[in-house]
Amino acid sequence: MHIHNIHNGNRTRSDGVIPLMPNPSNRFTGRTEIIAKLKRHFSNVNDSAQKRKFFLLHGMGGIGKTQICLQFIEEMSEYFSSVFWMDASSVGTITQGLKGICNLPAAKSSGLDGSPESTLHWIGLLKENYVMVFDNADILSPAELEAYFPPGRGGNILITSRNSAMRNLTSPENSLEVTEMEENDAIELLLKASCLDPFSMEFQTEASKIVKELFCLPLALDQAGAYIASGATTIGNYLAKYFEHRKTLLSHSEFTGASKYNRTVYETWELSYKEIQQGAKSDDSHKVNAANSAMILLELFPFFHHAGITEEIFSYAALQKDEKISDPELPLASCMLDQRLLPLNKAGTWDNLLFREGIRVLLVLSLIKKAPLDGVYTMHPLVHAWGRDRMTSDMRERCCLMAYVTLSCSLRWNGSQPYKFQRVLVTHVRANMEYSRSESNQNIIGYLDDAYDKFGELLQKQGYAKEAEILQIKVLDARSEIFGEDHLDTIRAMASLASTNQDLGKYIEAEKLEMQVLDARNRSLGVEHQDTINAMANLAQTYACLGKYTEAEKLEIQVLDARNRILGVEHPDTVEAMGNLAVTYFRLGKYTEAESLEIKVLNARNRILGVEDPDTIIAMANLAVTYQQLGKYTEAEKLEIQVLNARNRILGVEHPSTINATGNLASTYRALGKLIESEKLEMQVLDARNRVLGVEHPNTINAMANLAATYRNLGKYTEAEKLEIQVLNARNRILGLEHPDTINAMANLALTYGKLGKYTEAEKLLIQVLNASNKILGVEHPDTINAMANLAATYHSLGKYIEAEKLEMQVLDLSNIILGVEHPDTIYAMETLTYHQLGKYTEAEKLEIQVLDVRNRILGVGHPDTMRTMANLAGTYYEHGKYTEADKLSIQILGAEPPDMITTVANVQEAQEILLIDVGSTVPGEENLHLTQVVLNHPAQEVLPDTTMNHQKRGTYFGNCCLNPL
């Protein structure tokens, strides 16, 4: 016997009407796993027949709980003898349903008196396998609902509710949270509801876009489909209408879809809000306080990001110290903080009881969810949008400002908060600012000095320099106007903007501001003041970004001396100064000095800050870059993988520092001959920098240069040439002709010209490069030595062997002195000496044996560079008439079959230059392998060390300035 219950919204019915269960929607899609779990639970033959089975489906409104139950009951129609479907949205609807059951013939014959109690007693006596469904038990407490369970141990109880607390009536394994649909099922549902061909690829593509925007919420999809099916729009135009009229479309009464309660998406959640309002009118003061707290949270949460709303924000805001700037003319967020949820207890700490009560109410109604971490909550994106859409324009403005002020007051001036908190906070700040801008495309939040200042700092530290700059310019303008340019708060604002200009690659602007800051601090604070020393350090870093390495070195030595003297060796600022000086040593080609300092920095930061601290990771990254330049590629690779993993985990994939780490690892892969891996990473880096930093940013241009270098090594010379011309033009325009990065771009393009056989063009560029390097960097700088080596290689290609030999001798002498005997550049220099071209086979043989020995030891037998050296030595043996030695090496080369030989050399033609097989015999009875030497041009590599900026605010300000040398 099937006893059904039809819902008619709020329409009243006579007590004599037998309730009927609605039929499931003919558009029902998916949810197979949930229905299968329900079937397993209720049909489990191992359970005693006399033991009542319970199950709870809970989740937010509109998620499809009712439809799942209807489909389950239909599929189990042969299993249950009777179905009692109860609208459990209130005590009244349950009572009305029970009274209606009294009119059933079987109930009448049992002599029921028409009361709900007699109905429950009768159901409890049934011997059949009945199921009683309590649908939409959202408002009742578990105890209130349990009062309507039939007595006895028989039958089955199935409950749907937004209130996860209903789990008290079941057991954890007998309850299930219903979440969003699978994407494919959601697409199918939308197309069914739209009355469109579900097999059409065109419709599926459009449906996929809508499904993503509606976050796979069944009621929203069903409602969207009903709207499309009505002819009001096409599936292709739905999203355009949705973006413009979201509130209307999600609350349109004519398109309620398959809802059995005739409620739209927004009406479903509005009922929950009305329930909270009823609680606020209760005679119970505890209920009133909890409801009021919940309503305040529903005013704030929609103006944070929908995910990761952390209790820490409110804890920090409650404990904020009102640090007012001296002049009352500047408006402050801290003066506007809403204290209703932020009371302090007698101990002076935040009393979170009221906050937690509001949270409990929202959790009960499934308007928010708990995250896995304690004290962290999320809102479904559509509930989040409903929270804003339900407000009037004036209320949105007020609530957006209230959320903005709360976020501002949760952020400390002194940088004392955990990095993870600031990483979470910046997401909410950016979301709030976006909601503010979206209101008529204008900011609905006016200038608040402390909020603009702190948010500018936060955005810059977290890698959002463009957004930081907008705020910091406004801070500087406001303070300059009110305080004047010499006021300390104005100078702080100037220093912060300068730091952001560095991050944006605006080095000229940064230099100008930092010179003003240093001059002002010298005058007002004195030479030995920490703020003055910080200003000196910041100017030094900008000098480095501008290629003024000597000026940078001079200032950084002063900074390190002063911090050692005033703060001590172990102070974080002293360690930081050491790290910055190390980067400048790196820029000046003083790699050994850089390595020595960087090892000290890394050890100190590990000890003082811990392994996971961003500054420790910066130290690790810088040491890895120096290892690269010293030819310690294995050590570099190991550190760079650690750095990349840590930054991915802590900062996220899109953070500029993570992108830098990816680029540095790619450079090491290139140096190790792992060109395919290098190319893959460098393409990711270029794409990310284009997207995050913009096409003209120096780091984006560096990424282009790196990819071009790998293209060159892979033999993709045309692709390399195209990129390198773009790089050179951009650097000429942005940095100027004499900047070291521009000179490196010229050198790289020259190398590619050489690979393309354009030796005259290469020679012309390389002469310019060598002259500029001598002038700017000095004769002994590694980049100057590289320029000399590359010009020598081009002379060799042009047949100018005398000029080539002269330069190559200088390169070898300088490399031995400056870099050391075992440095890769020294080995290259040794290898490229052209004695054999002049018939000096004995000298060539001696050098090549040395090179082979070093490469075998450092790189291993199978490394491409080792194979090349072996091939060169075999060629020299052949030219010298030592055929046996030549053949022995040749057999080793062919037998080794390095897997990346062709990839490294890039194409068959160049591979044949390394290993030419001549089947003609010059020694009777023997087949000889003739090998020719390949001249190796060592390309400059771009690596990205990190330096730290110190802008003194209320405490020491830390940020990153990423330098981009070749």
PDB file of N, CA and C in Angstrom, residues 42-107:
ATOM      1  N   PHE A  42      18.908   0.041   3.440  1.00  0.00           N
ATOM      2  CA  PHE A  42      17.549  -0.365   3.804  1.00  0.00           C
ATOM      3  C   PHE A  42      17.225  -1.810   3.422  1.00  0.00           C
ATOM      4  N   SER A  43      18.010  -2.407   2.549  1.00  0.00           N
ATOM      5  CA  SER A  43      17.712  -3.784   2.144  1.00  0.00           C
ATOM      6  C   SER A  43      18.715  -4.785   2.709  1.00  0.00           C
ATOM      7  N   ASN A  44      19.491  -4.361   3.691  1.00  0.00           N
ATOM      8  CA  ASN A  44      20.518  -5.231   4.275  1.00  0.00           C
ATOM      9  C   ASN A  44      19.855  -6.377   5.032  1.00  0.00           C
ATOM     10  N   VAL A  45      19.960  -7.602   4.491  1.00  0.00           N
ATOM     11  CA  VAL A  45      19.274  -8.763   5.083  1.00  0.00           C
ATOM     12  C   VAL A  45      19.965  -9.245   6.353  1.00  0.00           C
ATOM     13  N   ASN A  46      21.187  -8.772   6.587  1.00  0.00           N
ATOM     14  CA  ASN A  46      21.905  -9.221   7.789  1.00  0.00           C
ATOM     15  C   ASN A  46      21.346  -8.579   9.052  1.00  0.00           C
ATOM     16  N   ASP A  47      20.666  -7.434   8.867  1.00  0.00           N
ATOM     17  CA  ASP A  47      20.085  -6.772  10.029  1.00  0.00           C
ATOM     18  C   ASP A  47      18.815  -7.504  10.470  1.00  0.00           C
ATOM     19  N   SER A  48      18.543  -7.412  11.738  1.00  0.00           N
ATOM     20  CA  SER A  48      17.316  -8.033  12.256  1.00  0.00           C
ATOM     21  C   SER A  48      16.094  -7.359  11.655  1.00  0.00           C
ATOM     22  N   ALA A  49      15.098  -8.166  11.304  1.00  0.00           N
ATOM     23  CA  ALA A  49      13.872  -7.619  10.702  1.00  0.00           C
ATOM     24  C   ALA A  49      13.139  -6.711  11.674  1.00  0.00           C
ATOM     25  N   GLN A  50      13.387  -6.901  12.974  1.00  0.00           N
ATOM     26  CA  GLN A  50      12.684  -6.117  13.985  1.00  0.00           C
ATOM     27  C   GLN A  50      13.413  -4.827  14.335  1.00  0.00           C
ATOM     28  N   LYS A  51      14.587  -4.641  13.763  1.00  0.00           N
ATOM     29  CA  LYS A  51      15.380  -3.456  14.109  1.00  0.00           C
ATOM     30  C   LYS A  51      15.100  -2.338  13.111  1.00  0.00           C
ATOM     31  N   ARG A  52      14.638  -1.216  13.621  1.00  0.00           N
ATOM     32  CA  ARG A  52      14.304  -0.085  12.751  1.00  0.00           C
ATOM     33  C   ARG A  52      15.580   0.511  12.141  1.00  0.00           C
ATOM     34  N   LYS A  53      15.494   0.852  10.875  1.00  0.00           N
ATOM     35  CA  LYS A  53      16.640   1.441  10.179  1.00  0.00           C
ATOM     36  C   LYS A  53      16.381   2.926   9.947  1.00  0.00           C
ATOM     37  N   PHE A  54      17.413   3.718  10.219  1.00  0.00           N
ATOM     38  CA  PHE A  54      17.344   5.164  10.049  1.00  0.00           C
ATOM     39  C   PHE A  54      18.378   5.589   9.006  1.00  0.00           C
ATOM     40  N   PHE A  55      18.056   6.668   8.294  1.00  0.00           N
ATOM     41  CA  PHE A  55      19.075   7.274   7.408  1.00  0.00           C
ATOM     42  C   PHE A  55      18.744   8.756   7.253  1.00  0.00           C
ATOM     43  N   LEU A  56      19.816   9.565   7.237  1.00  0.00           N
ATOM     44  CA  LEU A  56      19.670  11.017   7.087  1.00  0.00           C
ATOM     45  C   LEU A  56      20.415  11.487   5.843  1.00  0.00           C
ATOM     46  N   LEU A  57      19.728  12.243   4.995  1.00  0.00           N
ATOM     47  CA  LEU A  57      20.369  12.983   3.904  1.00  0.00           C
ATOM     48  C   LEU A  57      20.345  14.456   4.299  1.00  0.00           C
ATOM     49  N   HIS A  58      21.519  15.058   4.473  1.00  0.00           N
ATOM     50  CA  HIS A  58      21.554  16.469   4.859  1.00  0.00           C
ATOM     51  C   HIS A  58      22.401  17.257   3.878  1.00  0.00           C
ATOM     52  N   GLY A  59      22.139  18.546   3.821  1.00  0.00           N
ATOM     53  CA  GLY A  59      22.876  19.411   2.903  1.00  0.00           C
ATOM     54  C   GLY A  59      22.109  20.701   2.684  1.00  0.00           C
ATOM     55  N   MET A  60      22.723  21.621   1.943  1.00  0.00           N
ATOM     56  CA  MET A  60      22.135  22.943   1.734  1.00  0.00           C
ATOM     57  C   MET A  60      20.853  22.861   0.920  1.00  0.00           C
ATOM     58  N   GLY A  61      20.033  23.894   1.015  1.00  0.00           N
ATOM     59  CA  GLY A  61      18.817  23.970   0.225  1.00  0.00           C
ATOM     60  C   GLY A  61      19.122  24.019  -1.257  1.00  0.00           C
ATOM     61  N   GLY A  62      18.317  23.303  -2.054  1.00  0.00           N
ATOM     62  CA  GLY A  62      18.504  23.302  -3.501  1.00  0.00           C
ATOM     63  C   GLY A  62      19.481  22.268  -3.992  1.00  0.00           C
ATOM     64  N   ILE A  63      20.021  21.445  -3.079  1.00  0.00           N
ATOM     65  CA  ILE A  63      21.057  20.483  -3.467  1.00  0.00           C
ATOM     66  C   ILE A  63      20.454  19.195  -4.024  1.00  0.00           C
ATOM     67  N   GLY A  64      19.106  19.010  -3.846  1.00  0.00           N
ATOM     68  CA  GLY A  64      18.452  17.858  -4.476  1.00  0.00           C
ATOM     69  C   GLY A  64      18.108  16.716  -3.541  1.00  0.00           C
ATOM     70  N   LYS A  65      18.008  16.984  -2.233  1.00  0.00           N
ATOM     71  CA  LYS A  65      17.743  15.910  -1.270  1.00  0.00           C
ATOM     72  C   LYS A  65      16.374  15.275  -1.500  1.00  0.00           C
ATOM     73  N   THR A  66      15.351  16.120  -1.709  1.00  0.00           N
ATOM     74  CA  THR A  66      13.990  15.606  -1.895  1.00  0.00           C
ATOM     75  C   THR A  66      13.911  14.743  -3.147  1.00  0.00           C
ATOM     76  N   GLN A  67      14.494  15.204  -4.233  1.00  0.00           N
ATOM     77  CA  GLN A  67      14.437  14.453  -5.488  1.00  0.00           C
ATOM     78  C   GLN A  67      15.143  13.102  -5.366  1.00  0.00           C
ATOM     79  N   ILE A  68      16.229  13.070  -4.622  1.00  0.00           N
ATOM     80  CA  ILE A  68      16.930  11.793  -4.406  1.00  0.00           C
ATOM     81  C   ILE A  68      16.013  10.819  -3.676  1.00  0.00           C
ATOM     82  N   CYS A  69      15.316  11.319  -2.626  1.00  0.00           N
ATOM     83  CA  CYS A  69      14.402  10.455  -1.877  1.00  0.00           C
ATOM     84  C   CYS A  69      13.265   9.949  -2.759  1.00  0.00           C
ATOM     85  N   LEU A  70      12.690  10.833  -3.559  1.00  0.00           N
ATOM     86  CA  LEU A  70      11.588  10.427  -4.444  1.00  0.00           C
ATOM     87  C   LEU A  70      12.038   9.341  -5.419  1.00  0.00           C
ATOM     88  N   GLN A  71      13.223   9.523  -5.985  1.00  0.00           N
ATOM     89  CA  GLN A  71      13.734   8.535  -6.941  1.00  0.00           C
ATOM     90  C   GLN A  71      14.027   7.207  -6.237  1.00  0.00           C
ATOM     91  N   PHE A  72      14.585   7.293  -5.046  1.00  0.00           N
ATOM     92  CA  PHE A  72      14.883   6.081  -4.275  1.00  0.00           C
ATOM     93  C   PHE A  72      13.605   5.302  -3.955  1.00  0.00           C
ATOM     94  N   ILE A  73      12.569   6.009  -3.478  1.00  0.00           N
ATOM     95  CA  ILE A  73      11.303   5.337  -3.131  1.00  0.00           C
ATOM     96  C   ILE A  73      10.695   4.681  -4.364  1.00  0.00           C
ATOM     97  N   GLU A  74      10.767   5.364  -5.504  1.00  0.00           N
ATOM     98  CA  GLU A  74      10.204   4.779  -6.729  1.00  0.00           C
ATOM     99  C   GLU A  74      10.955   3.510  -7.120  1.00  0.00           C
ATOM    100  N   GLU A  75      12.282   3.560  -7.044  1.00  0.00           N
ATOM    101  CA  GLU A  75      13.067   2.388  -7.436  1.00  0.00           C
ATOM    102  C   GLU A  75      12.909   1.235  -6.436  1.00  0.00           C
ATOM    103  N   MET A  76      12.472   1.539  -5.208  1.00  0.00           N
ATOM    104  CA  MET A  76      12.289   0.510  -4.173  1.00  0.00           C
ATOM    105  C   MET A  76      10.809   0.216  -3.941  1.00  0.00           C
ATOM    106  N   SER A  77       9.942   0.525  -4.915  1.00  0.00           N
ATOM    107  CA  SER A  77       8.495   0.401  -4.718  1.00  0.00           C
ATOM    108  C   SER A  77       8.075  -1.031  -4.414  1.00  0.00           C
ATOM    109  N   GLU A  78       8.833  -2.006  -4.918  1.00  0.00           N
ATOM    110  CA  GLU A  78       8.488  -3.407  -4.663  1.00  0.00           C
ATOM    111  C   GLU A  78       8.973  -3.875  -3.292  1.00  0.00           C
ATOM    112  N   TYR A  79       9.811  -3.080  -2.669  1.00  0.00           N
ATOM    113  CA  TYR A  79      10.423  -3.503  -1.405  1.00  0.00           C
ATOM    114  C   TYR A  79       9.609  -3.033  -0.200  1.00  0.00           C
ATOM    115  N   PHE A  80       9.147  -1.768  -0.241  1.00  0.00           N
ATOM    116  CA  PHE A  80       8.391  -1.215   0.879  1.00  0.00           C
ATOM    117  C   PHE A  80       6.902  -1.477   0.684  1.00  0.00           C
ATOM    118  N   SER A  81       6.240  -1.989   1.729  1.00  0.00           N
ATOM    119  CA  SER A  81       4.801  -2.261   1.647  1.00  0.00           C
ATOM    120  C   SER A  81       3.983  -0.984   1.750  1.00  0.00           C
ATOM    121  N   SER A  82       4.473  -0.031   2.526  1.00  0.00           N
ATOM    122  CA  SER A  82       3.766   1.241   2.706  1.00  0.00           C
ATOM    123  C   SER A  82       4.784   2.367   2.786  1.00  0.00           C
ATOM    124  N   VAL A  83       4.412   3.501   2.235  1.00  0.00           N
ATOM    125  CA  VAL A  83       5.262   4.691   2.297  1.00  0.00           C
ATOM    126  C   VAL A  83       4.446   5.822   2.902  1.00  0.00           C
ATOM    127  N   PHE A  84       4.939   6.398   3.995  1.00  0.00           N
ATOM    128  CA  PHE A  84       4.296   7.546   4.628  1.00  0.00           C
ATOM    129  C   PHE A  84       5.211   8.760   4.399  1.00  0.00           C
ATOM    130  N   TRP A  85       4.775   9.648   3.519  1.00  0.00           N
ATOM    131  CA  TRP A  85       5.604  10.811   3.140  1.00  0.00           C
ATOM    132  C   TRP A  85       5.126  12.028   3.914  1.00  0.00           C
ATOM    133  N   MET A  86       5.977  12.556   4.785  1.00  0.00           N
ATOM    134  CA  MET A  86       5.601  13.665   5.656  1.00  0.00           C
ATOM    135  C   MET A  86       6.367  14.932   5.293  1.00  0.00           C
ATOM    136  N   ASP A  87       5.629  16.021   5.109  1.00  0.00           N
ATOM    137  CA  ASP A  87       6.265  17.331   4.994  1.00  0.00           C
ATOM    138  C   ASP A  87       6.654  17.756   6.401  1.00  0.00           C
ATOM    139  N   ALA A  88       7.959  17.696   6.706  1.00  0.00           N
ATOM    140  CA  ALA A  88       8.441  17.947   8.073  1.00  0.00           C
ATOM    141  C   ALA A  88       8.969  19.354   8.243  1.00  0.00           C
ATOM    142  N   SER A  89       8.506  20.283   7.414  1.00  0.00           N
ATOM    143  CA  SER A  89       9.036  21.651   7.505  1.00  0.00           C
ATOM    144  C   SER A  89       8.556  22.383   8.747  1.00  0.00           C
ATOM    145  N   SER A  90       7.523  21.834   9.428  1.00  0.00           N
ATOM    146  CA  SER A  90       7.066  22.429  10.689  1.00  0.00           C
ATOM    147  C   SER A  90       6.270  21.388  11.460  1.00  0.00           C
ATOM    148  N   VAL A  91       6.003  21.679  12.716  1.00  0.00           N
ATOM    149  CA  VAL A  91       5.153  20.799  13.522  1.00  0.00           C
ATOM    150  C   VAL A  91       3.764  20.730  12.900  1.00  0.00           C
ATOM    151  N   GLY A  92       3.294  21.870  12.396  1.00  0.00           N
ATOM    152  CA  GLY A  92       1.960  21.925  11.806  1.00  0.00           C
ATOM    153  C   GLY A  92       1.794  21.007  10.607  1.00  0.00           C
ATOM    154  N   THR A  93       2.787  20.999   9.713  1.00  0.00           N
ATOM    155  CA  THR A  93       2.663  20.157   8.510  1.00  0.00           C
ATOM    156  C   THR A  93       2.732  18.675   8.869  1.00  0.00           C
ATOM    157  N   ILE A  94       3.520  18.333   9.871  1.00  0.00           N
ATOM    158  CA  ILE A  94       3.597  16.931  10.304  1.00  0.00           C
ATOM    159  C   ILE A  94       2.246  16.510  10.912  1.00  0.00           C
ATOM    160  N   THR A  95       1.711  17.368  11.789  1.00  0.00           N
ATOM    161  CA  THR A  95       0.422  17.058  12.436  1.00  0.00           C
ATOM    162  C   THR A  95      -0.686  16.894  11.406  1.00  0.00           C
ATOM    163  N   GLN A  96      -0.690  17.792  10.433  1.00  0.00           N
ATOM    164  CA  GLN A  96      -1.715  17.738   9.395  1.00  0.00           C
ATOM    165  C   GLN A  96      -1.621  16.445   8.593  1.00  0.00           C
ATOM    166  N   GLY A  97      -0.386  16.035   8.279  1.00  0.00           N
ATOM    167  CA  GLY A  97      -0.190  14.797   7.527  1.00  0.00           C
ATOM    168  C   GLY A  97      -0.647  13.577   8.306  1.00  0.00           C
ATOM    169  N   LEU A  98      -0.360  13.554   9.608  1.00  0.00           N
ATOM    170  CA  LEU A  98      -0.758  12.417  10.440  1.00  0.00           C
ATOM    171  C   LEU A  98      -2.280  12.317  10.569  1.00  0.00           C
ATOM    172  N   LYS A  99      -2.941  13.466  10.659  1.00  0.00           N
ATOM    173  CA  LYS A  99      -4.408  13.467  10.733  1.00  0.00           C
ATOM    174  C   LYS A  99      -5.010  12.930   9.444  1.00  0.00           C
ATOM    175  N   GLY A 100      -4.398  13.283   8.308  1.00  0.00           N
ATOM    176  CA  GLY A 100      -4.911  12.798   7.025  1.00  0.00           C
ATOM    177  C   GLY A 100      -4.823  11.295   6.904  1.00  0.00           C
ATOM    178  N   ILE A 101      -3.768  10.701   7.482  1.00  0.00           N
ATOM    179  CA  ILE A 101      -3.579   9.245   7.405  1.00  0.00           C
ATOM    180  C   ILE A 101      -4.723   8.515   8.102  1.00  0.00           C
ATOM    181  N   CYS A 102      -5.354   9.181   9.095  1.00  0.00           N
ATOM    182  CA  CYS A 102      -6.468   8.541   9.826  1.00  0.00           C
ATOM    183  C   CYS A 102      -7.636   8.198   8.911  1.00  0.00           C
ATOM    184  N   ASN A 103      -7.723   8.836   7.747  1.00  0.00           N
ATOM    185  CA  ASN A 103      -8.844   8.591   6.830  1.00  0.00           C
ATOM    186  C   ASN A 103      -8.603   7.395   5.914  1.00  0.00           C
ATOM    187  N   LEU A 104      -7.420   6.788   6.000  1.00  0.00           N
ATOM    188  CA  LEU A 104      -7.189   5.582   5.200  1.00  0.00           C
ATOM    189  C   LEU A 104      -8.117   4.467   5.677  1.00  0.00           C
ATOM    190  N   PRO A 105      -8.619   3.653   4.757  1.00  0.00           N
ATOM    191  CA  PRO A 105      -9.529   2.564   5.166  1.00  0.00           C
ATOM    192  C   PRO A 105      -8.930   1.675   6.251  1.00  0.00           C
ATOM    193  N   ALA A 106      -7.639   1.335   6.083  1.00  0.00           N
ATOM    194  CA  ALA A 106      -7.014   0.447   7.072  1.00  0.00           C
ATOM    195  C   ALA A 106      -6.931   1.129   8.430  1.00  0.00           C
ATOM    196  N   ALA A 107      -6.678   2.435   8.419  1.00  0.00           N
ATOM    197  CA  ALA A 107      -6.587   3.167   9.680  1.00  0.00           C
ATOM    198  C   ALA A 107      -7.968   3.292  10.325  1.00  0.00           C
TER     199      ALA A 107
END
